[in-house]
mmCIF file of C-alpha atoms in Angstrom:
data_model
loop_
_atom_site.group_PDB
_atom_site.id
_atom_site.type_symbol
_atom_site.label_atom_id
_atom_site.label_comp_id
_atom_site.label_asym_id
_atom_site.label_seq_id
_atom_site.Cartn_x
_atom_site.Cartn_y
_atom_site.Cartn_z
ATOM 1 C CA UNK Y 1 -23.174 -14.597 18.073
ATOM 2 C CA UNK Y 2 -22.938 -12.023 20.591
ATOM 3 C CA UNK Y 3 -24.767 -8.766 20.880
ATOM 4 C CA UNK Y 4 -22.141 -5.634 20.611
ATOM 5 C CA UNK Y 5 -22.858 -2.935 23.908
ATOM 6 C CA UNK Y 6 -21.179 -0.845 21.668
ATOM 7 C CA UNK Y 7 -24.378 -0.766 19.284
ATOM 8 C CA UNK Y 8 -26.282 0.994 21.745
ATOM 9 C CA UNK Y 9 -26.213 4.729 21.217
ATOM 10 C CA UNK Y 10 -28.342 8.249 22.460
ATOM 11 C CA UNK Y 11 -31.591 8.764 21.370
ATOM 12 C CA UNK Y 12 -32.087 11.348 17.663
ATOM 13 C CA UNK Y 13 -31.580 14.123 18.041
ATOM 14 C CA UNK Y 14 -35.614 16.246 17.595
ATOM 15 C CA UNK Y 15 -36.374 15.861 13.800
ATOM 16 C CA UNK Y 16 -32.989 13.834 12.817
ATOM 17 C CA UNK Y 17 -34.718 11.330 10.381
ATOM 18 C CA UNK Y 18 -31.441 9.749 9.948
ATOM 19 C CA UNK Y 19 -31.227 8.951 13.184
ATOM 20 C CA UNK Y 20 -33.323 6.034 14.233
ATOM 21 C CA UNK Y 21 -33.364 4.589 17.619
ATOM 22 C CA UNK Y 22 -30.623 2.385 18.758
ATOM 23 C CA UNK Y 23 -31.205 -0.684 20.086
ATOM 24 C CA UNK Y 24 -28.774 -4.051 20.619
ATOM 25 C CA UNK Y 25 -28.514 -5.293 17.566
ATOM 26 C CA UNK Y 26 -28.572 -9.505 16.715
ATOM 27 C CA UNK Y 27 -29.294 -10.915 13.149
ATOM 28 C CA UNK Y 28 -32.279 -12.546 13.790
ATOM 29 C CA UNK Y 29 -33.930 -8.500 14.064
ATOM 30 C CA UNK Y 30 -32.899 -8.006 10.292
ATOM 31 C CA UNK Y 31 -34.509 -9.426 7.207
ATOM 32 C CA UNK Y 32 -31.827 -9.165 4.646
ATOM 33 C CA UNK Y 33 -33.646 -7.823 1.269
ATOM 34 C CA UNK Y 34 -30.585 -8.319 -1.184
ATOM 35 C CA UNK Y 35 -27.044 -7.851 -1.477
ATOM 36 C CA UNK Y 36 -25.572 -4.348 -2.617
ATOM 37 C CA UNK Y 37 -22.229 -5.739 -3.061
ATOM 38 C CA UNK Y 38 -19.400 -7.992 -2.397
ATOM 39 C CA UNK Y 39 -16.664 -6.754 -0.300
ATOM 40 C CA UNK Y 40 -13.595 -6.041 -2.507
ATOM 41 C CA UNK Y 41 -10.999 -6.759 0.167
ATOM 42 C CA UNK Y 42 -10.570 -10.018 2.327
ATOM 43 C CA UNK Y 43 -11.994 -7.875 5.575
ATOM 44 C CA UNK Y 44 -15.363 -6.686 3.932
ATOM 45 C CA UNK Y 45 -17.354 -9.952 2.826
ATOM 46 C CA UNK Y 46 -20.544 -8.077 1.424
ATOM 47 C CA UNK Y 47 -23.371 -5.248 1.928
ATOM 48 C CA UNK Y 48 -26.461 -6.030 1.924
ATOM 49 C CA UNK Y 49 -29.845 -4.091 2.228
ATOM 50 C CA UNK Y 50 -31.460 -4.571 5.522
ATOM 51 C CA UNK Y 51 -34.901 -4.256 7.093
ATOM 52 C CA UNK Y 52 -34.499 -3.784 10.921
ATOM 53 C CA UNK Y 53 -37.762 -5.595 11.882
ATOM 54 C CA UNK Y 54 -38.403 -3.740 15.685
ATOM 55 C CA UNK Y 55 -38.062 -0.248 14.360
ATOM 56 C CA UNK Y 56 -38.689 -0.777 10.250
ATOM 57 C CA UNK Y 57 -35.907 0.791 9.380
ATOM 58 C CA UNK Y 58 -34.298 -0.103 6.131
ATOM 59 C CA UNK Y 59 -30.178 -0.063 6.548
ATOM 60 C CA UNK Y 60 -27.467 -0.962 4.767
ATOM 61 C CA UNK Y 61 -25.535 -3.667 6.518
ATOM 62 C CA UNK Y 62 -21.387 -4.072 5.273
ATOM 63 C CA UNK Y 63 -20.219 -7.255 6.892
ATOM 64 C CA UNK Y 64 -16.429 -7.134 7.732
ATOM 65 C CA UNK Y 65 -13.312 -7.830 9.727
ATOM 66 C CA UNK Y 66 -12.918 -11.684 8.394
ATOM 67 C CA UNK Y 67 -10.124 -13.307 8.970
ATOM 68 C CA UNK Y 68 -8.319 -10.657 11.471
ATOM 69 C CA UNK Y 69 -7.303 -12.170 14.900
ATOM 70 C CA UNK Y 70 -9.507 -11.410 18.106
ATOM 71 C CA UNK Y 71 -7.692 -8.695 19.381
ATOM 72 C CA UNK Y 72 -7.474 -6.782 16.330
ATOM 73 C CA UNK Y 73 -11.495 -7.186 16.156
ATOM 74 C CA UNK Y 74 -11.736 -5.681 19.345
ATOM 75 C CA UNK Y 75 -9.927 -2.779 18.450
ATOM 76 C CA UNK Y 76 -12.054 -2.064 15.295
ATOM 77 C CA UNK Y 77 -15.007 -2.514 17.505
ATOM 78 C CA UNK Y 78 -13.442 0.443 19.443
ATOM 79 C CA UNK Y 79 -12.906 2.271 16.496
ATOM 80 C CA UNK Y 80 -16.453 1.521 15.565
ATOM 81 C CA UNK Y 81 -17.744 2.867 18.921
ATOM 82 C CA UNK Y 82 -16.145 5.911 17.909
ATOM 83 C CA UNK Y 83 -17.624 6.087 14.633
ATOM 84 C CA UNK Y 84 -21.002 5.167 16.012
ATOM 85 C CA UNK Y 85 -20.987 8.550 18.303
ATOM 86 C CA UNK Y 86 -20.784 10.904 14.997
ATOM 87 C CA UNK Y 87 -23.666 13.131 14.557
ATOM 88 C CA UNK Y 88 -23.336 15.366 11.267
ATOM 89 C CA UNK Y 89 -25.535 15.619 7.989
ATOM 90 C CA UNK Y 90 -22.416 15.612 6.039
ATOM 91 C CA UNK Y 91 -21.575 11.506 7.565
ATOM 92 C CA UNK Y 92 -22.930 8.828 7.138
ATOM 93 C CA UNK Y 93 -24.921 7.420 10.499
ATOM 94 C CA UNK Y 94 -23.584 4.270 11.202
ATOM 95 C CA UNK Y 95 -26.911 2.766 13.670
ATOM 96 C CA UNK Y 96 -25.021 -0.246 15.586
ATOM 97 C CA UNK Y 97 -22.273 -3.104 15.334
ATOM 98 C CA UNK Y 98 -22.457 -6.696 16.412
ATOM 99 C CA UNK Y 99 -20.958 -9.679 16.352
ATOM 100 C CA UNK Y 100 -21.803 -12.350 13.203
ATOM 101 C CA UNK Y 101 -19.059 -14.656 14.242
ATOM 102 C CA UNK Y 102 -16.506 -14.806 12.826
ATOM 103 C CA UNK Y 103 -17.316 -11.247 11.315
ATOM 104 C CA UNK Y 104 -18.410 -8.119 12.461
ATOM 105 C CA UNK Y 105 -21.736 -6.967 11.003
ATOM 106 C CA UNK Y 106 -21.854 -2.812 10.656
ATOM 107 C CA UNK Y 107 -25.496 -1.302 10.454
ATOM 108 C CA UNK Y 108 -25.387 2.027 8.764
ATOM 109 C CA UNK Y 109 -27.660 4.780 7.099
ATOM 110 C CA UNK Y 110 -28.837 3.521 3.417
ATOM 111 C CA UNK Y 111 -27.040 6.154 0.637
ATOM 112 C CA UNK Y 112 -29.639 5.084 -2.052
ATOM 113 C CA UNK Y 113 -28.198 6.608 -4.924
ATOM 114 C CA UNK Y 114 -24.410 5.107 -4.490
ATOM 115 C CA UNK Y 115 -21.124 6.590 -4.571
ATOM 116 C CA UNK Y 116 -20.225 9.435 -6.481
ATOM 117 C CA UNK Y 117 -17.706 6.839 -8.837
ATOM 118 C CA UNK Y 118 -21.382 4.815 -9.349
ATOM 119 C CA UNK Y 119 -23.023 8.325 -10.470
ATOM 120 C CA UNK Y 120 -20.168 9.252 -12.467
ATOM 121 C CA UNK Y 121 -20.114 6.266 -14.394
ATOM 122 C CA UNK Y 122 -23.656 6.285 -14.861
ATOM 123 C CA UNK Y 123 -24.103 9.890 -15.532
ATOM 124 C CA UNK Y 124 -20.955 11.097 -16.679
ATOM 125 C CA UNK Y 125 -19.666 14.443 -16.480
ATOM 126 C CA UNK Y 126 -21.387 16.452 -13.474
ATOM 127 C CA UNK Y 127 -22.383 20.066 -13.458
ATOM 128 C CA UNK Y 128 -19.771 22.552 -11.362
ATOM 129 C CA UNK Y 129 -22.800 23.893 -9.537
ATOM 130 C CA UNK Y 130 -23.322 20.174 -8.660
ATOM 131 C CA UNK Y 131 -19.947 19.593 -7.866
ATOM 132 C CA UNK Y 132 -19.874 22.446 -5.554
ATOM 133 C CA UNK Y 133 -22.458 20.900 -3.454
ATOM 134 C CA UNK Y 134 -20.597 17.901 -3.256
ATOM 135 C CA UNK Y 135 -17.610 20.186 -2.174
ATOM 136 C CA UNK Y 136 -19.065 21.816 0.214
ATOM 137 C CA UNK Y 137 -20.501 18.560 2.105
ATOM 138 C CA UNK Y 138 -17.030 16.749 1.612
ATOM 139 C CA UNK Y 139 -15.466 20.166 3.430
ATOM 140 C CA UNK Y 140 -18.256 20.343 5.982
ATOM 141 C CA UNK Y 141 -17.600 16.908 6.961
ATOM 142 C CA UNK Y 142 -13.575 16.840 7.161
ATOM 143 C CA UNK Y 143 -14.227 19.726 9.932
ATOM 144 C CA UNK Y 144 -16.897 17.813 11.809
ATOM 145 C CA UNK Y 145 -15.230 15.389 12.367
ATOM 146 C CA UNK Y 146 -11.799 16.644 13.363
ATOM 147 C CA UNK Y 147 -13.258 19.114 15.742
ATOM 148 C CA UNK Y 148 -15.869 17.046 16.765
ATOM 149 C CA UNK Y 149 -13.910 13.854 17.621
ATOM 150 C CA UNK Y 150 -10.372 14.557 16.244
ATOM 151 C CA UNK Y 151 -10.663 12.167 13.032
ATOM 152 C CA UNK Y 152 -8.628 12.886 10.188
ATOM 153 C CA UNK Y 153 -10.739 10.931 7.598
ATOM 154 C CA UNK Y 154 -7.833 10.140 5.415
ATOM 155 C CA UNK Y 155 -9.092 8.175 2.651
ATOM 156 C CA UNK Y 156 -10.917 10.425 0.684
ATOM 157 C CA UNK Y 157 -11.926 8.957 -2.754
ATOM 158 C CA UNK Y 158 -15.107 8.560 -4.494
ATOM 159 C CA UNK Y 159 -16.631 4.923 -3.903
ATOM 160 C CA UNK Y 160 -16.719 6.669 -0.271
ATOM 161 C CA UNK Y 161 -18.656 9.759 -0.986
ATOM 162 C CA UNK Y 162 -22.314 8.756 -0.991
ATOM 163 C CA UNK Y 163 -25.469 10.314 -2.137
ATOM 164 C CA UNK Y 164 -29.125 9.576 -1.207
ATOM 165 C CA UNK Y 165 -32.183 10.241 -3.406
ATOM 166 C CA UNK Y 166 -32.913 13.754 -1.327
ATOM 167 C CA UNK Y 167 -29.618 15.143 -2.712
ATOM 168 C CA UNK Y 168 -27.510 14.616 0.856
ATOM 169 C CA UNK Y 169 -23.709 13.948 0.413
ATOM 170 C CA UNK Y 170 -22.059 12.417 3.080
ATOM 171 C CA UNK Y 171 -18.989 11.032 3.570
ATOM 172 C CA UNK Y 172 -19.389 7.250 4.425
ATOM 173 C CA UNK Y 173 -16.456 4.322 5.644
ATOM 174 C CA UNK Y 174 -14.949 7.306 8.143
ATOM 175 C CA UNK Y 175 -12.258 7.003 10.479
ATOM 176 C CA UNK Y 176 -8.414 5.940 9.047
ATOM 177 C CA UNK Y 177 -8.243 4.240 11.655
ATOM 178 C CA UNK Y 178 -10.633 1.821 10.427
ATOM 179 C CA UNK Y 179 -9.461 2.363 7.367
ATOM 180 C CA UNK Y 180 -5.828 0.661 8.001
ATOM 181 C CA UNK Y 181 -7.722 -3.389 8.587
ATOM 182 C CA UNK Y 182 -9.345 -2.758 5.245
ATOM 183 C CA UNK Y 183 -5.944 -1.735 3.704
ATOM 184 C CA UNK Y 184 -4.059 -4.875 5.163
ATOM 185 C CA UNK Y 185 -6.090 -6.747 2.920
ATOM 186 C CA UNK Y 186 -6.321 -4.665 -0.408
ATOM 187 C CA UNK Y 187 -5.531 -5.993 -3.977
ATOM 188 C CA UNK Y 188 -3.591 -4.708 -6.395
ATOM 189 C CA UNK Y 189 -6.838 -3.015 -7.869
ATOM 190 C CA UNK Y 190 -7.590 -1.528 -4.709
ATOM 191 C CA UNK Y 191 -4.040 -0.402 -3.757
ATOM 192 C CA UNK Y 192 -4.376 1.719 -7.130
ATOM 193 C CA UNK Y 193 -7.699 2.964 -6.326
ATOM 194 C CA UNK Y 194 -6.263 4.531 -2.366
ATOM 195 C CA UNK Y 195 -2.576 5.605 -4.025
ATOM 196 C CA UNK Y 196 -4.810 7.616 -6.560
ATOM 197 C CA UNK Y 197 -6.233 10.412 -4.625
ATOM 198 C CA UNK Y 198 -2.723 10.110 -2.132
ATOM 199 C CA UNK Y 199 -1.099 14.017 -2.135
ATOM 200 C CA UNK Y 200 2.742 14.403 -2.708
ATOM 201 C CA UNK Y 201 3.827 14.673 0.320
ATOM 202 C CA UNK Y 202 2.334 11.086 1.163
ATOM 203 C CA UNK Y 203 4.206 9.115 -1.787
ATOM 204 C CA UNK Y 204 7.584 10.239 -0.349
ATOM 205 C CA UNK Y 205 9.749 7.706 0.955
ATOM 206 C CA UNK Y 206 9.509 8.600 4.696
ATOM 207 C CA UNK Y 207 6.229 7.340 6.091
ATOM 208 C CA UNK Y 208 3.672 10.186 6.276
ATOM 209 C CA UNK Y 209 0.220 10.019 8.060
ATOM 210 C CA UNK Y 210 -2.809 11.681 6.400
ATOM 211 C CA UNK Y 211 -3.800 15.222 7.438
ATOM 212 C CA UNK Y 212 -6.577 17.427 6.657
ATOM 213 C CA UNK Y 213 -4.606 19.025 4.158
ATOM 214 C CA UNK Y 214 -3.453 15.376 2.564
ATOM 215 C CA UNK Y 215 -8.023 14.927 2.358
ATOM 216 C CA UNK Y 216 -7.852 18.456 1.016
ATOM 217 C CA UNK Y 217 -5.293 17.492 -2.270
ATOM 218 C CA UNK Y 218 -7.745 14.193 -2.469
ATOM 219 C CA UNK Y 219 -10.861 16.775 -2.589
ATOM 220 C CA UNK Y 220 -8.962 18.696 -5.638
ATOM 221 C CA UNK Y 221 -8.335 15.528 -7.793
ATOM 222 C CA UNK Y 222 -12.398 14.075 -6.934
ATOM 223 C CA UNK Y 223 -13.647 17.482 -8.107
ATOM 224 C CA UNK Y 224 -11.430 17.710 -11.248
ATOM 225 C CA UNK Y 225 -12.801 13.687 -11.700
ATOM 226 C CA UNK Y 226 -16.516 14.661 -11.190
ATOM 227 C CA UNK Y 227 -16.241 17.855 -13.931
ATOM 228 C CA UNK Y 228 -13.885 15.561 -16.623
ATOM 229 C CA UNK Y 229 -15.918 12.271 -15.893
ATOM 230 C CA UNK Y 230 -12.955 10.512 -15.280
ATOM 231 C CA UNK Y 231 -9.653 10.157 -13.426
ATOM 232 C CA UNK Y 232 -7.209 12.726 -14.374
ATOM 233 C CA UNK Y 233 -3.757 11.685 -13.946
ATOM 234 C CA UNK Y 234 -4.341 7.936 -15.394
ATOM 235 C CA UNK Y 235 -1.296 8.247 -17.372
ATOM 236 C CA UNK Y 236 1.252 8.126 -14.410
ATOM 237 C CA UNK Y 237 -0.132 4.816 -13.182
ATOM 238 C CA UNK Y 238 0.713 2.274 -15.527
ATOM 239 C CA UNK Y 239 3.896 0.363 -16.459
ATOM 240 C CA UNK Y 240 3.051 -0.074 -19.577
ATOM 241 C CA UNK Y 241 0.832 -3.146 -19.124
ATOM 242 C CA UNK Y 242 -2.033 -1.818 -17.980
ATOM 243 C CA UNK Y 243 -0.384 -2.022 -14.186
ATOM 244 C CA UNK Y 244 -0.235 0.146 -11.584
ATOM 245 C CA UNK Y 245 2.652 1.074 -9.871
ATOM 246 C CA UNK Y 246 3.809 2.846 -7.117
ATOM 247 C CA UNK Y 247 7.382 3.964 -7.970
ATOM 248 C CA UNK Y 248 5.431 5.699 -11.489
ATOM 249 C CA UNK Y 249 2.648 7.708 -9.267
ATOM 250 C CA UNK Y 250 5.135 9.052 -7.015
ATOM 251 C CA UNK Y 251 7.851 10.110 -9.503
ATOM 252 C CA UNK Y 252 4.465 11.996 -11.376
ATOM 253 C CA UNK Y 253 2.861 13.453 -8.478
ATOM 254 C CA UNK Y 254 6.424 15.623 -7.166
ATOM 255 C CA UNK Y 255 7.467 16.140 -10.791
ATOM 256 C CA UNK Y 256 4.857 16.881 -13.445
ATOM 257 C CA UNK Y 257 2.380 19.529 -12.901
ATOM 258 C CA UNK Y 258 -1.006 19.380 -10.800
ATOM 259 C CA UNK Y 259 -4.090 18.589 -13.337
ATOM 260 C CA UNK Y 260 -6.240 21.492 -14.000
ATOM 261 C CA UNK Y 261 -9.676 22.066 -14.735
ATOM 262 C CA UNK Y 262 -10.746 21.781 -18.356
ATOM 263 C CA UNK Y 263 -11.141 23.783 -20.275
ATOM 264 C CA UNK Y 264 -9.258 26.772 -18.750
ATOM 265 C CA UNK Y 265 -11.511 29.752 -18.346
ATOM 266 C CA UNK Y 266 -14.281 27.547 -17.788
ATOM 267 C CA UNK Y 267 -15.603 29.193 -14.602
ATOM 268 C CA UNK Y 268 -12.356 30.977 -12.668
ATOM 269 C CA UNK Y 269 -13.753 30.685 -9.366
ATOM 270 C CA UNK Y 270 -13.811 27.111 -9.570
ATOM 271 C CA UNK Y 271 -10.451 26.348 -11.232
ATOM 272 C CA UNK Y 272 -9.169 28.803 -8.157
ATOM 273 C CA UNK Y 273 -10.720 26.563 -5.362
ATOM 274 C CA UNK Y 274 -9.315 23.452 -7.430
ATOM 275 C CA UNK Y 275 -5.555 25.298 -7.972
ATOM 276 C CA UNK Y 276 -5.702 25.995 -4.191
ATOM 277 C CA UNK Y 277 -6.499 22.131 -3.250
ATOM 278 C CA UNK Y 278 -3.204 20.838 -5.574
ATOM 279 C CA UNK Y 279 -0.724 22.991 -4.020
ATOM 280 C CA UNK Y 280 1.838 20.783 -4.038
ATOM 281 C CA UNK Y 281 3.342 21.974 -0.435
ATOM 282 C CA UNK Y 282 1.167 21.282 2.348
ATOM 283 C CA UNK Y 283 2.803 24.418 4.329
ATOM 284 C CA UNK Y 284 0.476 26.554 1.120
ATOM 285 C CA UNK Y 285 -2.530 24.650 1.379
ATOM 286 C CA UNK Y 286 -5.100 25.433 2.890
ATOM 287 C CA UNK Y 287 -7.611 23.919 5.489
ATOM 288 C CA UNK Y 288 -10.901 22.639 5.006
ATOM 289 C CA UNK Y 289 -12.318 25.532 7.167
ATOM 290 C CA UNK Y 290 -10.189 27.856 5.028
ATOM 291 C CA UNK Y 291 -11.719 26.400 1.979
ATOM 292 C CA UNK Y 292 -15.340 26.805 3.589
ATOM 293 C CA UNK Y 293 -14.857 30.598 3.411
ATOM 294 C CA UNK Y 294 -13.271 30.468 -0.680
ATOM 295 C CA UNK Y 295 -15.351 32.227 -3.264
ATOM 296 C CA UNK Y 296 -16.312 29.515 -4.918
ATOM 297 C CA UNK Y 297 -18.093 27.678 -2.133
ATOM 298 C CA UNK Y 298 -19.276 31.070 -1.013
ATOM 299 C CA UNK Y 299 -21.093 31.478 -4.459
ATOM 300 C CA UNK Y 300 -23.897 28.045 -3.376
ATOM 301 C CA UNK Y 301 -25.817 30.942 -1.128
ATOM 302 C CA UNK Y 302 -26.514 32.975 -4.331
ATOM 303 C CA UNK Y 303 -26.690 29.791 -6.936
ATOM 304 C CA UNK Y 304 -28.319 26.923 -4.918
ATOM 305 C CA UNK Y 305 -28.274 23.835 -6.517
ATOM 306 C CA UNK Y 306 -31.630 21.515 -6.872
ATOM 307 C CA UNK Y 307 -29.735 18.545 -5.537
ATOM 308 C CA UNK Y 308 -32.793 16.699 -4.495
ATOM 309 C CA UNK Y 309 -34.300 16.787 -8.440
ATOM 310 C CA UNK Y 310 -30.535 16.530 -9.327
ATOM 311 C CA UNK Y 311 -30.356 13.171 -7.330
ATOM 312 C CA UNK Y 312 -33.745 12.106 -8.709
ATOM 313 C CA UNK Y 313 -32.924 12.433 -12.540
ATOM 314 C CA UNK Y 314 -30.942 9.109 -12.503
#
C-alpha cells in the first residue's frame, strides 16, 4: 500500500466544518465502524463508515477501481485530484485518496441521511417547498463546478444527491469523467438506473456527451420523482418482462410527451420550472444559471424551507 500525494490538499477554508485537515492518508489511520454498502458495480467494492484516528473525523470511505489495469488507475487518481480541489457547500468534500492495493480507497464527507432515492423510499412523496431546496443546491452545484473547474457533472440521478442531518444537499460521485470506469462495469440494473434520467438528445444514435443542459433535463425528471414518489416514465422501460431496454427508452423519450407535474394546477410556478427543464430541444433549454434566476427558485427567499428539522424528522 502506498500513500496517494494526491490526498494532500489546502488547509479549510475559516469556519468550513466540512473541511477537515488533509493529511496523507494510509489505512492503518482509519478504524472502519461498519459498512454503508456494497458497491453495485465491479469498480466500487463497498463504503464503509470511517473514523480518521489523527484528526477524529468520521468519513465515509467508497473503495473502488478493482479490477481496472494500472494505467487506467492512474488516470482516475488524476481525476480524483481534480475532484479533491472542489470547494462548494452544494458538493460533496471528498478529504483524500490512497492506494489499498489492488483498489483505490476514496475518503469523503459523511451525507448521514443518504441519497435522496433512500429518503424517497423511506419517506415518500416530498413537499415542493422541499424539493425546491433540493433544486436549488442541485443548480448551485452544476454552476460551481463548471465555472469553477469546467466539470460537466453528467450523471445526475438520485442515489447521487445526498443529504446530511443539517438539511445540506450536495451533489456527491462528481466528475463524468470518473463516472465513465464506474459505467464500464455496470449491470443491467444499473445501466437502467443511468439511461433513466438520460435527455433526448443523448439516446440518439450518434454519440452525444453530457452538457449542462443534458444535467438540466435529469434535474426535471428527479424533481417530478421527488413530488410523485416515484419514477415517472417507468412504462417506456420494459419489454414486457420486467426488462429494461434501450431501443424502448429512446423511441419514448423523442416521441411521447415530457411527464408533467401532478396534479396540474398544483403550484404553477413549479410545474413552469419543471416544463422548462423537459424541453425536449437543448437549443430551448435553459442553463443552470438561467434556472437560478426562474420564479420558482426565486420564491425560497420569501418561503424558506426548515430543511434542518425537515432532515431530522426521519
Amino acid at each position: 500500500m502506498t500513500s496517494y500525494p494526491g490526498s494532500h490538499g489546502p488547509p479549510p477554508e475559516p469556519g468550513a466544518e466540512s473541511q477537515p485537515p488533509r493529511p496523507a492518508f494510509k489505512l492503518q489511520d482509519f478504524i472502519i465502524l461498519k459498512t454503508l454498502g456494497q458497491g453495485s458495480t465491479r469498480y466500487v467494492s463497498a463504503t464503509r463508515l470511517v473514523k480518521h484516528k489523527p484528526t477524529k473525523t468520521i468519513m465515509a470511505m467508497k473503495v473502488c477501481a478493482y479490477g481496472i489495469r494500472r494505467h487506467e488507475r492512474q488516470e482516475l487518481l488524476n481525476d480524483l485530484v481534480s475532484m479533491h480541489t472542489c470547494r462548494s457547500e452544494y458538493v460533496v468534500s471528498i478529504y483524500g485518496v490512497f492506494y489499498q492495493n489492488p483498489d483505490v480507497a476514496i475518503c469523503m464527507e459523511l451525507m448521514d441521511k443518504g441519497s435522496m432515492r433512500q429518503i424517497v423510499e423511506a419517506t415518500g412523496p416530498l413537499d415542493l417547498g422541499v424539493i425546491r431546496t433540493v433544486a436549488f443546491s442541485i443548480l448551485s452545484g452544476l454552476v460551481y463546478l463548471y465555472d469553477a473547474h469546467g466539470i460537466v457533472y453528467g450523471d445526475l440521478k438520485p442515489t447521487n444527491i445526498l443529504c446530511n442531518s443539517k438539511g445540506e444537499i450536495k451533489l456527491g460521485d462528481f466528475s463524468h469523467s470518473m463516472s465513465r470506469w464506474i459505467e464500464e462495469g455496470i449491470t443491467a440494473s444499473d445501466e437502467g438506473a443511468f439511461l433513466y434520467y438520460m435527455s433526448p438528445e443523448r439516446t440518439s444514435l450518434e454519440h452525444v456527451s453530457p452538457t449542462l443542459k443534458s444535467d438540466v433535463w435529469s434535474l426535471g425528471i428527479i424533481a417530478i420523482e421527488l413530488a410523485h414518489g416515484e419514477y415517472p416514465m417507468s412504462q417506456y422501460h420494459t419489454d414486457g418482462n420486467n426488462g429494461i431496454t434501450f431501443l424502448n427508452f429512446a423511441i419514448a423519450i423523442s416521441t411521447k410527451a415530457a411527464p408533467k407535474l401532478l396534479p396540474e394546477g398544483r403550484d404553477p410556478s413549479a410545474e413552469a420550472f419543471i416544463d422548462a427543464c423537459l424541453l425536449k430541444d437543448p437549443n430551448t433549454r435553459p442553463l443552470p444559471n438561467e434556472l437560478l434566476t426562474h420564479e420558482w427558485i426565486e420564491r425560497s427567499k420569501d418561503y424558506n424551507t426548515d430543511m434542518e428539522a425537515w432532515a431530522n424528522s426521519f
